[in-house]
């Protein structure tokens, strides 16, 4: 997310930017005549983490970058390299191509029936989703996935605005993933996002006899040259749809669901009632 960045437990892969950062870190470590063990002790991370970062297999945590910058006297080079390595890690491999397209999109439409879309999640909710799906992730993997998911939310307030439409099932909130307080915070966050002028948020009510979304979640994206693309996701897989006929089917289904879901105004009213407001 949902295009949830492999929200259901996706394992990020190495990328060119990660490998580049690892090479820079290794070069500065050798310049300082430190072994991996010695650097690990000075930056207060495990040797395994240092090795994984140098090999381009792991996102460098922000505090590791800062500590290594100081220990290795890297004159800002590690910070600069890290800025290019933070967007793709934490995102499952099958979602990365769509994530790149998102950054240039002029319109994004999302329907979700499994989990709140990543662009709308709170930190607590994202953490609960990550921890709930086996296999159990390490603490660092949780941090990477949650951080990356929250970073993507900058799209909501991008200087060159994206027009967003979200349709989410009311049942996702009734499930209370993470507990009552996590859900209450999430509802408050959704209400805040719904106030953004470029966001349209609709809830699909628990009872809706006519529902065009039975085939599952979907995303639609309009490119700067006004071409529409589609994306669907399952367990450990995602599919980018480019064929106009396939995308047309998703557009038809999404349009039907917009008419079947509660209006944005009624959705806000329902969210407030769910939070306990009169």
Short mmCIF file of N, CA, C and O in Angstrom, two decimals, residues 90-220:
data_model
loop_
_atom_site.label_atom_id
_atom_site.label_comp_id
_atom_site.label_asym_id
_atom_site.label_seq_id
_atom_site.Cartn_x
_atom_site.Cartn_y
_atom_site.Cartn_z
N UNK A 90 12.48 -0.62 1.55
CA UNK A 90 11.28 -0.61 2.35
C UNK A 90 10.04 -0.78 1.50
O UNK A 90 8.95 -0.97 2.01
N UNK A 91 10.23 -0.73 0.18
CA UNK A 91 9.14 -0.95 -0.76
C UNK A 91 9.37 -2.30 -1.42
O UNK A 91 10.46 -2.57 -1.93
N UNK A 92 8.36 -3.13 -1.43
CA UNK A 92 8.51 -4.46 -2.02
C UNK A 92 8.87 -4.35 -3.50
O UNK A 92 8.46 -3.41 -4.19
N UNK A 93 9.65 -5.30 -4.00
CA UNK A 93 10.18 -5.22 -5.36
C UNK A 93 9.08 -5.06 -6.40
O UNK A 93 9.24 -4.32 -7.37
N UNK A 94 7.94 -5.76 -6.19
CA UNK A 94 6.90 -5.72 -7.21
C UNK A 94 6.15 -4.38 -7.24
O UNK A 94 5.41 -4.11 -8.17
N UNK A 95 6.34 -3.53 -6.21
CA UNK A 95 5.63 -2.26 -6.16
C UNK A 95 6.48 -1.09 -6.64
O UNK A 95 5.96 0.00 -6.89
N UNK A 96 7.78 -1.29 -6.80
CA UNK A 96 8.67 -0.16 -7.05
C UNK A 96 8.37 0.57 -8.35
O UNK A 96 8.45 1.80 -8.41
N UNK A 97 8.06 -0.15 -9.40
CA UNK A 97 7.79 0.51 -10.68
C UNK A 97 6.58 1.44 -10.55
O UNK A 97 6.58 2.57 -11.05
N UNK A 98 5.54 0.96 -9.86
CA UNK A 98 4.35 1.80 -9.65
C UNK A 98 4.70 3.00 -8.76
O UNK A 98 4.23 4.11 -9.01
N UNK A 99 5.53 2.80 -7.75
CA UNK A 99 5.93 3.90 -6.87
C UNK A 99 6.65 5.00 -7.65
O UNK A 99 6.46 6.19 -7.37
N UNK A 100 7.45 4.60 -8.62
CA UNK A 100 8.12 5.61 -9.46
C UNK A 100 7.10 6.40 -10.26
O UNK A 100 7.20 7.62 -10.40
N UNK A 101 6.11 5.71 -10.81
CA UNK A 101 5.08 6.38 -11.60
C UNK A 101 4.26 7.33 -10.73
O UNK A 101 3.84 8.40 -11.20
N UNK A 102 4.01 6.96 -9.49
CA UNK A 102 3.26 7.80 -8.57
C UNK A 102 3.87 9.19 -8.45
O UNK A 102 3.16 10.19 -8.34
N UNK A 103 5.19 9.25 -8.44
CA UNK A 103 5.88 10.51 -8.19
C UNK A 103 5.64 11.53 -9.30
O UNK A 103 5.83 12.74 -9.08
N UNK A 104 5.25 11.07 -10.48
CA UNK A 104 5.01 11.98 -11.59
C UNK A 104 3.53 12.09 -11.93
O UNK A 104 3.15 12.83 -12.85
N UNK A 105 2.68 11.38 -11.22
CA UNK A 105 1.26 11.31 -11.58
C UNK A 105 0.57 12.66 -11.37
O UNK A 105 0.99 13.48 -10.54
N UNK A 106 -0.50 12.85 -12.13
CA UNK A 106 -1.36 14.02 -11.89
C UNK A 106 -2.64 13.61 -11.19
O UNK A 106 -3.29 14.44 -10.54
N UNK A 107 -3.02 12.33 -11.31
CA UNK A 107 -4.20 11.80 -10.61
C UNK A 107 -3.89 10.39 -10.13
O UNK A 107 -3.22 9.62 -10.82
N UNK A 108 -4.41 10.05 -8.93
CA UNK A 108 -4.26 8.71 -8.38
C UNK A 108 -5.58 8.28 -7.75
O UNK A 108 -6.15 9.00 -6.94
N UNK A 109 -6.05 7.10 -8.14
CA UNK A 109 -7.29 6.54 -7.61
C UNK A 109 -6.98 5.20 -6.95
O UNK A 109 -6.30 4.36 -7.57
N UNK A 110 -7.48 4.99 -5.75
CA UNK A 110 -7.17 3.77 -5.01
C UNK A 110 -8.43 3.19 -4.38
O UNK A 110 -9.16 3.89 -3.68
N UNK A 111 -8.66 1.91 -4.64
CA UNK A 111 -9.72 1.17 -3.92
C UNK A 111 -9.04 0.08 -3.11
O UNK A 111 -8.23 -0.68 -3.63
N UNK A 112 -9.39 -0.01 -1.83
CA UNK A 112 -8.80 -1.03 -0.95
C UNK A 112 -9.84 -1.73 -0.12
O UNK A 112 -10.75 -1.11 0.44
N UNK A 113 -9.70 -3.07 -0.05
CA UNK A 113 -10.60 -3.88 0.77
C UNK A 113 -9.81 -4.76 1.75
O UNK A 113 -10.42 -5.53 2.50
N UNK A 114 -8.47 -4.64 1.76
CA UNK A 114 -7.64 -5.49 2.63
C UNK A 114 -7.07 -4.73 3.81
O UNK A 114 -7.05 -5.21 4.95
N UNK A 115 -6.55 -3.54 3.54
CA UNK A 115 -5.82 -2.77 4.54
C UNK A 115 -5.89 -1.31 4.13
O UNK A 115 -6.04 -1.00 2.94
N UNK A 116 -5.83 -0.38 5.08
CA UNK A 116 -5.86 1.04 4.75
C UNK A 116 -4.68 1.35 3.82
O UNK A 116 -3.55 0.91 4.08
N UNK A 117 -4.89 2.07 2.73
CA UNK A 117 -3.80 2.38 1.80
C UNK A 117 -2.60 3.02 2.50
O UNK A 117 -2.77 3.81 3.44
N UNK A 118 -1.41 2.68 2.05
CA UNK A 118 -0.20 3.20 2.67
C UNK A 118 -0.16 4.71 2.74
O UNK A 118 0.37 5.28 3.70
N UNK A 119 -0.70 5.39 1.75
CA UNK A 119 -0.69 6.85 1.73
C UNK A 119 -1.56 7.45 2.84
O UNK A 119 -1.47 8.65 3.12
N UNK A 120 -2.41 6.64 3.47
CA UNK A 120 -3.32 7.13 4.50
C UNK A 120 -3.01 6.58 5.89
O UNK A 120 -3.71 6.90 6.84
N UNK A 121 -1.99 5.77 6.02
CA UNK A 121 -1.73 5.11 7.29
C UNK A 121 -1.04 6.03 8.29
O UNK A 121 -0.30 6.93 7.91
N UNK A 122 -1.30 5.80 9.57
CA UNK A 122 -0.52 6.42 10.62
C UNK A 122 0.67 5.53 10.93
O UNK A 122 0.73 4.36 10.51
N UNK A 123 1.62 6.06 11.69
CA UNK A 123 2.78 5.26 12.04
C UNK A 123 2.37 4.03 12.85
O UNK A 123 2.86 2.92 12.61
N UNK A 124 1.47 4.22 13.82
CA UNK A 124 1.05 3.10 14.67
C UNK A 124 0.33 2.04 13.86
O UNK A 124 0.53 0.83 14.07
N UNK A 125 -0.52 2.46 12.94
CA UNK A 125 -1.25 1.50 12.11
C UNK A 125 -0.28 0.76 11.18
O UNK A 125 -0.37 -0.47 11.02
N UNK A 126 0.64 1.50 10.56
CA UNK A 126 1.62 0.87 9.67
C UNK A 126 2.45 -0.16 10.42
O UNK A 126 2.74 -1.25 9.91
N UNK A 127 2.81 0.16 11.65
CA UNK A 127 3.59 -0.77 12.46
C UNK A 127 2.77 -2.02 12.79
O UNK A 127 3.26 -3.15 12.72
N UNK A 128 1.49 -1.82 13.13
CA UNK A 128 0.63 -2.96 13.46
C UNK A 128 0.46 -3.88 12.26
O UNK A 128 0.52 -5.11 12.39
N UNK A 129 0.24 -3.29 11.08
CA UNK A 129 0.08 -4.10 9.86
C UNK A 129 1.36 -4.88 9.59
O UNK A 129 1.33 -6.08 9.27
N UNK A 130 2.50 -4.22 9.71
CA UNK A 130 3.78 -4.88 9.43
C UNK A 130 4.03 -6.04 10.39
O UNK A 130 4.52 -7.10 9.99
N UNK A 131 3.70 -5.85 11.65
CA UNK A 131 3.97 -6.89 12.66
C UNK A 131 2.97 -8.04 12.59
O UNK A 131 3.28 -9.15 13.05
N UNK A 132 1.79 -7.80 12.01
CA UNK A 132 0.75 -8.83 12.02
C UNK A 132 0.94 -9.92 10.97
O UNK A 132 0.37 -11.00 11.09
N UNK A 133 1.72 -9.64 9.94
CA UNK A 133 1.80 -10.57 8.80
C UNK A 133 3.10 -11.36 8.84
O UNK A 133 4.19 -10.77 8.76
N UNK A 134 3.03 -12.69 8.98
CA UNK A 134 4.25 -13.51 9.00
C UNK A 134 4.98 -13.45 7.65
O UNK A 134 4.36 -13.16 6.63
N UNK A 135 6.28 -13.73 7.63
CA UNK A 135 7.12 -14.07 8.78
C UNK A 135 7.46 -12.84 9.61
O UNK A 135 7.45 -11.73 9.08
N UNK A 136 7.76 -13.02 10.90
CA UNK A 136 8.03 -11.88 11.77
C UNK A 136 9.23 -11.09 11.27
O UNK A 136 10.31 -11.66 11.04
N UNK A 137 9.08 -9.78 11.07
CA UNK A 137 10.21 -8.96 10.62
C UNK A 137 11.10 -8.58 11.80
O UNK A 137 10.67 -8.60 12.95
N UNK A 138 12.35 -8.25 11.50
CA UNK A 138 13.24 -7.74 12.54
C UNK A 138 12.84 -6.31 12.86
O UNK A 138 12.09 -5.66 12.12
N UNK A 139 13.36 -5.80 13.98
CA UNK A 139 13.06 -4.42 14.38
C UNK A 139 13.50 -3.44 13.30
O UNK A 139 12.82 -2.45 13.01
N UNK A 140 14.63 -3.72 12.67
CA UNK A 140 15.13 -2.82 11.62
C UNK A 140 14.25 -2.88 10.38
O UNK A 140 13.98 -1.86 9.73
N UNK A 141 13.77 -4.07 10.03
CA UNK A 141 12.88 -4.19 8.89
C UNK A 141 11.57 -3.45 9.13
O UNK A 141 11.03 -2.81 8.22
N UNK A 142 11.06 -3.54 10.35
CA UNK A 142 9.85 -2.78 10.68
C UNK A 142 10.11 -1.29 10.51
O UNK A 142 9.30 -0.57 9.91
N UNK A 143 11.24 -0.82 11.02
CA UNK A 143 11.57 0.60 10.92
C UNK A 143 11.67 1.03 9.46
O UNK A 143 11.17 2.09 9.07
N UNK A 144 12.33 0.22 8.64
CA UNK A 144 12.48 0.56 7.22
C UNK A 144 11.12 0.66 6.53
O UNK A 144 10.86 1.62 5.80
N UNK A 145 10.28 -0.33 6.75
CA UNK A 145 9.00 -0.36 6.05
C UNK A 145 8.10 0.78 6.50
O UNK A 145 7.45 1.44 5.67
N UNK A 146 8.06 1.03 7.80
CA UNK A 146 7.20 2.10 8.31
C UNK A 146 7.71 3.45 7.84
O UNK A 146 6.94 4.31 7.38
N UNK A 147 9.01 3.67 7.92
CA UNK A 147 9.59 4.94 7.50
C UNK A 147 9.31 5.22 6.03
O UNK A 147 8.91 6.33 5.65
N UNK A 148 9.51 4.22 5.20
CA UNK A 148 9.29 4.40 3.77
C UNK A 148 7.83 4.69 3.47
O UNK A 148 7.50 5.54 2.63
N UNK A 149 6.93 4.01 4.17
CA UNK A 149 5.50 4.23 3.95
C UNK A 149 5.12 5.66 4.31
O UNK A 149 4.37 6.33 3.58
N UNK A 150 5.64 6.16 5.40
CA UNK A 150 5.32 7.52 5.82
C UNK A 150 5.95 8.55 4.89
O UNK A 150 5.37 9.61 4.63
N UNK A 151 7.14 8.24 4.36
CA UNK A 151 7.79 9.17 3.43
C UNK A 151 6.96 9.34 2.15
O UNK A 151 6.90 10.43 1.58
N UNK A 152 6.32 8.26 1.71
CA UNK A 152 5.51 8.35 0.49
C UNK A 152 4.36 9.34 0.65
O UNK A 152 3.85 9.88 -0.33
N UNK A 153 3.95 9.59 1.88
CA UNK A 153 2.80 10.46 2.11
C UNK A 153 3.09 11.92 1.76
O UNK A 153 2.17 12.75 1.74
N UNK A 154 4.35 12.23 1.48
CA UNK A 154 4.66 13.57 1.00
C UNK A 154 3.92 13.87 -0.30
O UNK A 154 3.69 15.04 -0.64
N UNK A 155 3.54 12.83 -1.03
CA UNK A 155 2.78 13.02 -2.27
C UNK A 155 1.47 13.76 -2.02
O UNK A 155 0.98 14.50 -2.89
N UNK A 156 0.88 13.57 -0.84
CA UNK A 156 -0.41 14.19 -0.54
C UNK A 156 -0.32 15.71 -0.54
O UNK A 156 -1.29 16.40 -0.83
N UNK A 157 0.86 16.22 -0.20
CA UNK A 157 1.04 17.66 -0.08
C UNK A 157 2.13 18.17 -1.01
O UNK A 157 2.78 19.18 -0.73
N UNK A 158 2.34 17.48 -2.11
CA UNK A 158 3.35 17.87 -3.07
C UNK A 158 3.07 19.26 -3.62
O UNK A 158 1.91 19.66 -3.79
N UNK A 159 4.13 20.03 -3.89
CA UNK A 159 3.97 21.40 -4.40
C UNK A 159 3.17 21.41 -5.70
O UNK A 159 2.33 22.28 -5.91
N UNK A 160 3.45 20.45 -6.58
CA UNK A 160 2.64 20.29 -7.79
C UNK A 160 1.59 19.24 -7.46
O UNK A 160 1.85 18.05 -7.49
N UNK A 161 0.36 19.66 -7.11
CA UNK A 161 -0.60 18.75 -6.47
C UNK A 161 -1.01 17.56 -7.34
O UNK A 161 -1.08 17.64 -8.57
N UNK A 162 -1.28 16.47 -6.65
CA UNK A 162 -1.87 15.28 -7.26
C UNK A 162 -3.34 15.25 -6.84
O UNK A 162 -3.67 15.54 -5.70
N UNK A 163 -4.23 14.92 -7.77
CA UNK A 163 -5.65 14.75 -7.44
C UNK A 163 -5.84 13.31 -6.97
O UNK A 163 -5.63 12.37 -7.73
N UNK A 164 -6.23 13.16 -5.71
CA UNK A 164 -6.38 11.83 -5.12
C UNK A 164 -7.85 11.47 -4.94
O UNK A 164 -8.67 12.30 -4.54
N UNK A 165 -8.16 10.20 -5.21
CA UNK A 165 -9.45 9.63 -4.87
C UNK A 165 -9.19 8.31 -4.16
O UNK A 165 -8.42 7.47 -4.65
N UNK A 166 -9.76 8.16 -2.97
CA UNK A 166 -9.63 6.92 -2.21
C UNK A 166 -11.02 6.37 -1.92
O UNK A 166 -11.91 7.11 -1.48
N UNK A 167 -11.21 5.07 -2.16
CA UNK A 167 -12.40 4.36 -1.71
C UNK A 167 -11.91 3.22 -0.83
O UNK A 167 -11.16 2.35 -1.27
N UNK A 168 -12.30 3.24 0.44
CA UNK A 168 -11.87 2.20 1.36
C UNK A 168 -13.09 1.60 2.05
O UNK A 168 -14.09 2.27 2.27
N UNK A 169 -12.99 0.33 2.34
CA UNK A 169 -14.10 -0.37 2.99
C UNK A 169 -14.22 0.04 4.46
O UNK A 169 -13.22 0.07 5.19
N UNK A 170 -15.42 0.33 4.88
CA UNK A 170 -15.68 0.63 6.29
C UNK A 170 -15.19 -0.51 7.17
O UNK A 170 -14.73 -0.30 8.30
N UNK A 171 -15.28 -1.73 6.67
CA UNK A 171 -14.89 -2.91 7.45
C UNK A 171 -13.43 -2.84 7.90
O UNK A 171 -13.07 -3.42 8.93
N UNK A 172 -12.57 -2.14 7.16
CA UNK A 172 -11.16 -2.04 7.53
C UNK A 172 -11.00 -1.30 8.85
O UNK A 172 -10.08 -1.58 9.62
N UNK A 173 -11.88 -0.35 9.10
CA UNK A 173 -11.83 0.40 10.35
C UNK A 173 -12.53 -0.37 11.47
O UNK A 173 -12.09 -0.35 12.63
N UNK A 174 -13.61 -1.07 11.12
CA UNK A 174 -14.32 -1.87 12.12
C UNK A 174 -13.45 -3.01 12.64
O UNK A 174 -13.64 -3.49 13.75
N UNK A 175 -12.47 -3.42 11.85
CA UNK A 175 -11.58 -4.50 12.26
C UNK A 175 -10.71 -4.10 13.44
O UNK A 175 -10.25 -4.93 14.21
N UNK A 176 -10.41 -2.82 13.57
CA UNK A 176 -9.61 -2.27 14.67
C UNK A 176 -8.20 -2.86 14.73
O UNK A 176 -7.70 -3.25 15.81
N UNK A 177 -7.56 -2.92 13.58
CA UNK A 177 -6.18 -3.39 13.52
C UNK A 177 -5.30 -2.57 14.46
O UNK A 177 -5.30 -1.34 14.40
N UNK A 178 -4.57 -3.25 15.33
CA UNK A 178 -3.70 -2.57 16.28
C UNK A 178 -4.38 -2.19 17.57
O UNK A 178 -3.71 -1.76 18.52
N UNK A 179 -5.71 -2.30 17.63
CA UNK A 179 -6.43 -1.97 18.86
C UNK A 179 -7.27 -0.72 18.73
O UNK A 179 -7.24 -0.01 17.72
N UNK A 180 -8.03 -0.44 19.77
CA UNK A 180 -8.98 0.67 19.76
C UNK A 180 -8.28 2.01 19.61
O UNK A 180 -8.70 2.87 18.81
N UNK A 181 -7.20 2.25 20.35
CA UNK A 181 -6.53 3.54 20.30
C UNK A 181 -5.86 3.78 18.95
O UNK A 181 -5.86 4.90 18.43
N UNK A 182 -5.26 2.73 18.39
CA UNK A 182 -4.64 2.86 17.06
C UNK A 182 -5.71 3.22 16.03
O UNK A 182 -5.50 4.08 15.16
N UNK A 183 -6.88 2.59 16.15
CA UNK A 183 -7.97 2.87 15.21
C UNK A 183 -8.51 4.28 15.39
O UNK A 183 -8.80 4.99 14.41
N UNK A 184 -8.63 4.70 16.63
CA UNK A 184 -9.12 6.06 16.89
C UNK A 184 -8.17 7.10 16.29
O UNK A 184 -8.60 8.08 15.68
N UNK A 185 -6.87 6.89 16.48
CA UNK A 185 -5.88 7.80 15.90
C UNK A 185 -5.96 7.77 14.37
O UNK A 185 -5.87 8.82 13.71
N UNK A 186 -6.14 6.58 13.81
CA UNK A 186 -6.23 6.44 12.37
C UNK A 186 -7.44 7.20 11.83
O UNK A 186 -7.34 7.90 10.81
N UNK A 187 -8.58 7.08 12.49
CA UNK A 187 -9.78 7.79 12.05
C UNK A 187 -9.54 9.30 12.09
O UNK A 187 -9.92 10.03 11.17
N UNK A 188 -8.89 9.77 13.15
CA UNK A 188 -8.58 11.19 13.22
C UNK A 188 -7.68 11.64 12.08
O UNK A 188 -7.87 12.72 11.50
N UNK A 189 -6.72 10.78 11.73
CA UNK A 189 -5.83 11.09 10.61
C UNK A 189 -6.59 11.14 9.29
O UNK A 189 -6.37 12.03 8.46
N UNK A 190 -7.51 10.18 9.09
CA UNK A 190 -8.31 10.17 7.87
C UNK A 190 -9.15 11.44 7.76
O UNK A 190 -9.32 12.00 6.66
N UNK A 191 -9.68 11.90 8.87
CA UNK A 191 -10.47 13.13 8.86
C UNK A 191 -9.60 14.33 8.47
O UNK A 191 -10.04 15.21 7.73
N UNK A 192 -8.37 14.34 8.94
CA UNK A 192 -7.46 15.43 8.57
C UNK A 192 -7.13 15.38 7.09
O UNK A 192 -7.14 16.42 6.40
N UNK A 193 -6.85 14.19 6.58
CA UNK A 193 -6.52 14.06 5.16
C UNK A 193 -7.72 14.43 4.29
O UNK A 193 -7.58 15.06 3.23
N UNK A 194 -8.92 14.07 4.75
CA UNK A 194 -10.13 14.36 3.98
C UNK A 194 -10.36 15.87 3.82
O UNK A 194 -11.09 16.29 2.92
N UNK A 195 -9.73 16.67 4.66
CA UNK A 195 -9.87 18.12 4.56
C UNK A 195 -8.98 18.72 3.48
O UNK A 195 -9.17 19.87 3.09
N UNK A 196 -8.00 17.97 3.00
CA UNK A 196 -7.12 18.48 1.94
C UNK A 196 -7.94 18.70 0.67
O UNK A 196 -8.72 17.84 0.27
N UNK A 197 -7.72 19.81 0.01
CA UNK A 197 -8.55 20.16 -1.14
C UNK A 197 -8.34 19.23 -2.33
O UNK A 197 -9.22 19.09 -3.19
N UNK A 198 -7.19 18.55 -2.38
CA UNK A 198 -6.88 17.68 -3.51
C UNK A 198 -7.19 16.21 -3.22
O UNK A 198 -6.82 15.33 -4.00
N UNK A 199 -7.88 15.93 -2.09
CA UNK A 199 -8.16 14.55 -1.70
C UNK A 199 -9.67 14.34 -1.59
O UNK A 199 -10.37 15.12 -0.94
N UNK A 200 -10.14 13.28 -2.24
CA UNK A 200 -11.54 12.85 -2.09
C UNK A 200 -11.53 11.47 -1.45
O UNK A 200 -10.97 10.52 -2.00
N UNK A 201 -12.12 11.37 -0.26
CA UNK A 201 -12.12 10.12 0.50
C UNK A 201 -13.55 9.62 0.65
O UNK A 201 -14.43 10.36 1.11
N UNK A 202 -13.78 8.36 0.25
CA UNK A 202 -15.10 7.76 0.37
C UNK A 202 -15.01 6.42 1.07
O UNK A 202 -14.07 5.65 0.84
N UNK A 203 -15.99 6.15 1.92
CA UNK A 203 -16.11 4.84 2.56
C UNK A 203 -17.15 4.01 1.85
O UNK A 203 -18.22 4.50 1.50
N UNK A 204 -16.82 2.74 1.64
CA UNK A 204 -17.80 1.79 1.14
C UNK A 204 -18.49 1.19 2.37
O UNK A 204 -17.82 0.59 3.22
N UNK A 205 -19.80 1.38 2.52
CA UNK A 205 -20.47 0.95 3.75
C UNK A 205 -20.48 -0.56 3.91
O UNK A 205 -20.32 -1.32 2.94
N UNK A 206 -20.68 -0.98 5.15
CA UNK A 206 -20.70 -2.42 5.44
C UNK A 206 -21.77 -3.14 4.63
O UNK A 206 -21.57 -4.27 4.18
N UNK A 207 -22.91 -2.50 4.46
CA UNK A 207 -23.99 -3.10 3.69
C UNK A 207 -24.12 -2.38 2.35
O UNK A 207 -24.49 -1.21 2.31
N UNK A 208 -23.75 -3.08 1.30
CA UNK A 208 -23.88 -2.54 -0.05
C UNK A 208 -24.15 -3.72 -0.99
O UNK A 208 -23.22 -4.38 -1.45
N UNK A 209 -25.40 -4.00 -1.27
CA UNK A 209 -25.75 -5.16 -2.10
C UNK A 209 -25.14 -5.10 -3.50
O UNK A 209 -24.86 -6.15 -4.09
N UNK A 210 -24.97 -3.91 -4.05
CA UNK A 210 -24.37 -3.76 -5.38
C UNK A 210 -22.96 -3.21 -5.22
O UNK A 210 -22.78 -2.07 -4.77
N UNK A 211 -21.99 -4.01 -5.58
CA UNK A 211 -20.58 -3.65 -5.33
C UNK A 211 -19.75 -4.08 -6.53
O UNK A 211 -19.69 -5.27 -6.87
N UNK A 212 -19.09 -3.12 -7.18
CA UNK A 212 -18.31 -3.41 -8.39
C UNK A 212 -16.88 -3.82 -8.10
O UNK A 212 -16.10 -4.04 -9.02
N UNK A 213 -16.54 -3.94 -6.80
CA UNK A 213 -15.15 -4.22 -6.46
C UNK A 213 -14.88 -5.63 -6.00
O UNK A 213 -13.88 -5.87 -5.30
N UNK A 214 -15.72 -6.58 -6.38
CA UNK A 214 -15.56 -7.95 -5.88
C UNK A 214 -14.27 -8.62 -6.34
O UNK A 214 -13.83 -9.60 -5.73
N UNK A 215 -13.65 -8.12 -7.40
CA UNK A 215 -12.40 -8.74 -7.87
C UNK A 215 -11.18 -8.26 -7.10
O UNK A 215 -10.07 -8.71 -7.36
N UNK A 216 -11.38 -7.35 -6.14
CA UNK A 216 -10.27 -6.98 -5.27
C UNK A 216 -9.75 -5.57 -5.46
O UNK A 216 -10.29 -4.79 -6.24
N UNK A 217 -8.68 -5.24 -4.73
CA UNK A 217 -8.14 -3.88 -4.74
C UNK A 217 -7.60 -3.48 -6.10
O UNK A 217 -7.23 -4.34 -6.91
N UNK A 218 -7.54 -2.18 -6.33
CA UNK A 218 -7.01 -1.67 -7.59
C UNK A 218 -6.49 -0.26 -7.40
O UNK A 218 -6.89 0.45 -6.47
N UNK A 219 -5.59 0.11 -8.28
CA UNK A 219 -5.13 1.49 -8.34
C UNK A 219 -5.12 1.95 -9.79
O UNK A 219 -4.86 1.16 -10.70
N UNK A 220 -5.40 3.23 -9.98
CA UNK A 220 -5.37 3.85 -11.29
C UNK A 220 -4.56 5.12 -11.21
O UNK A 220 -4.62 5.83 -10.20
#
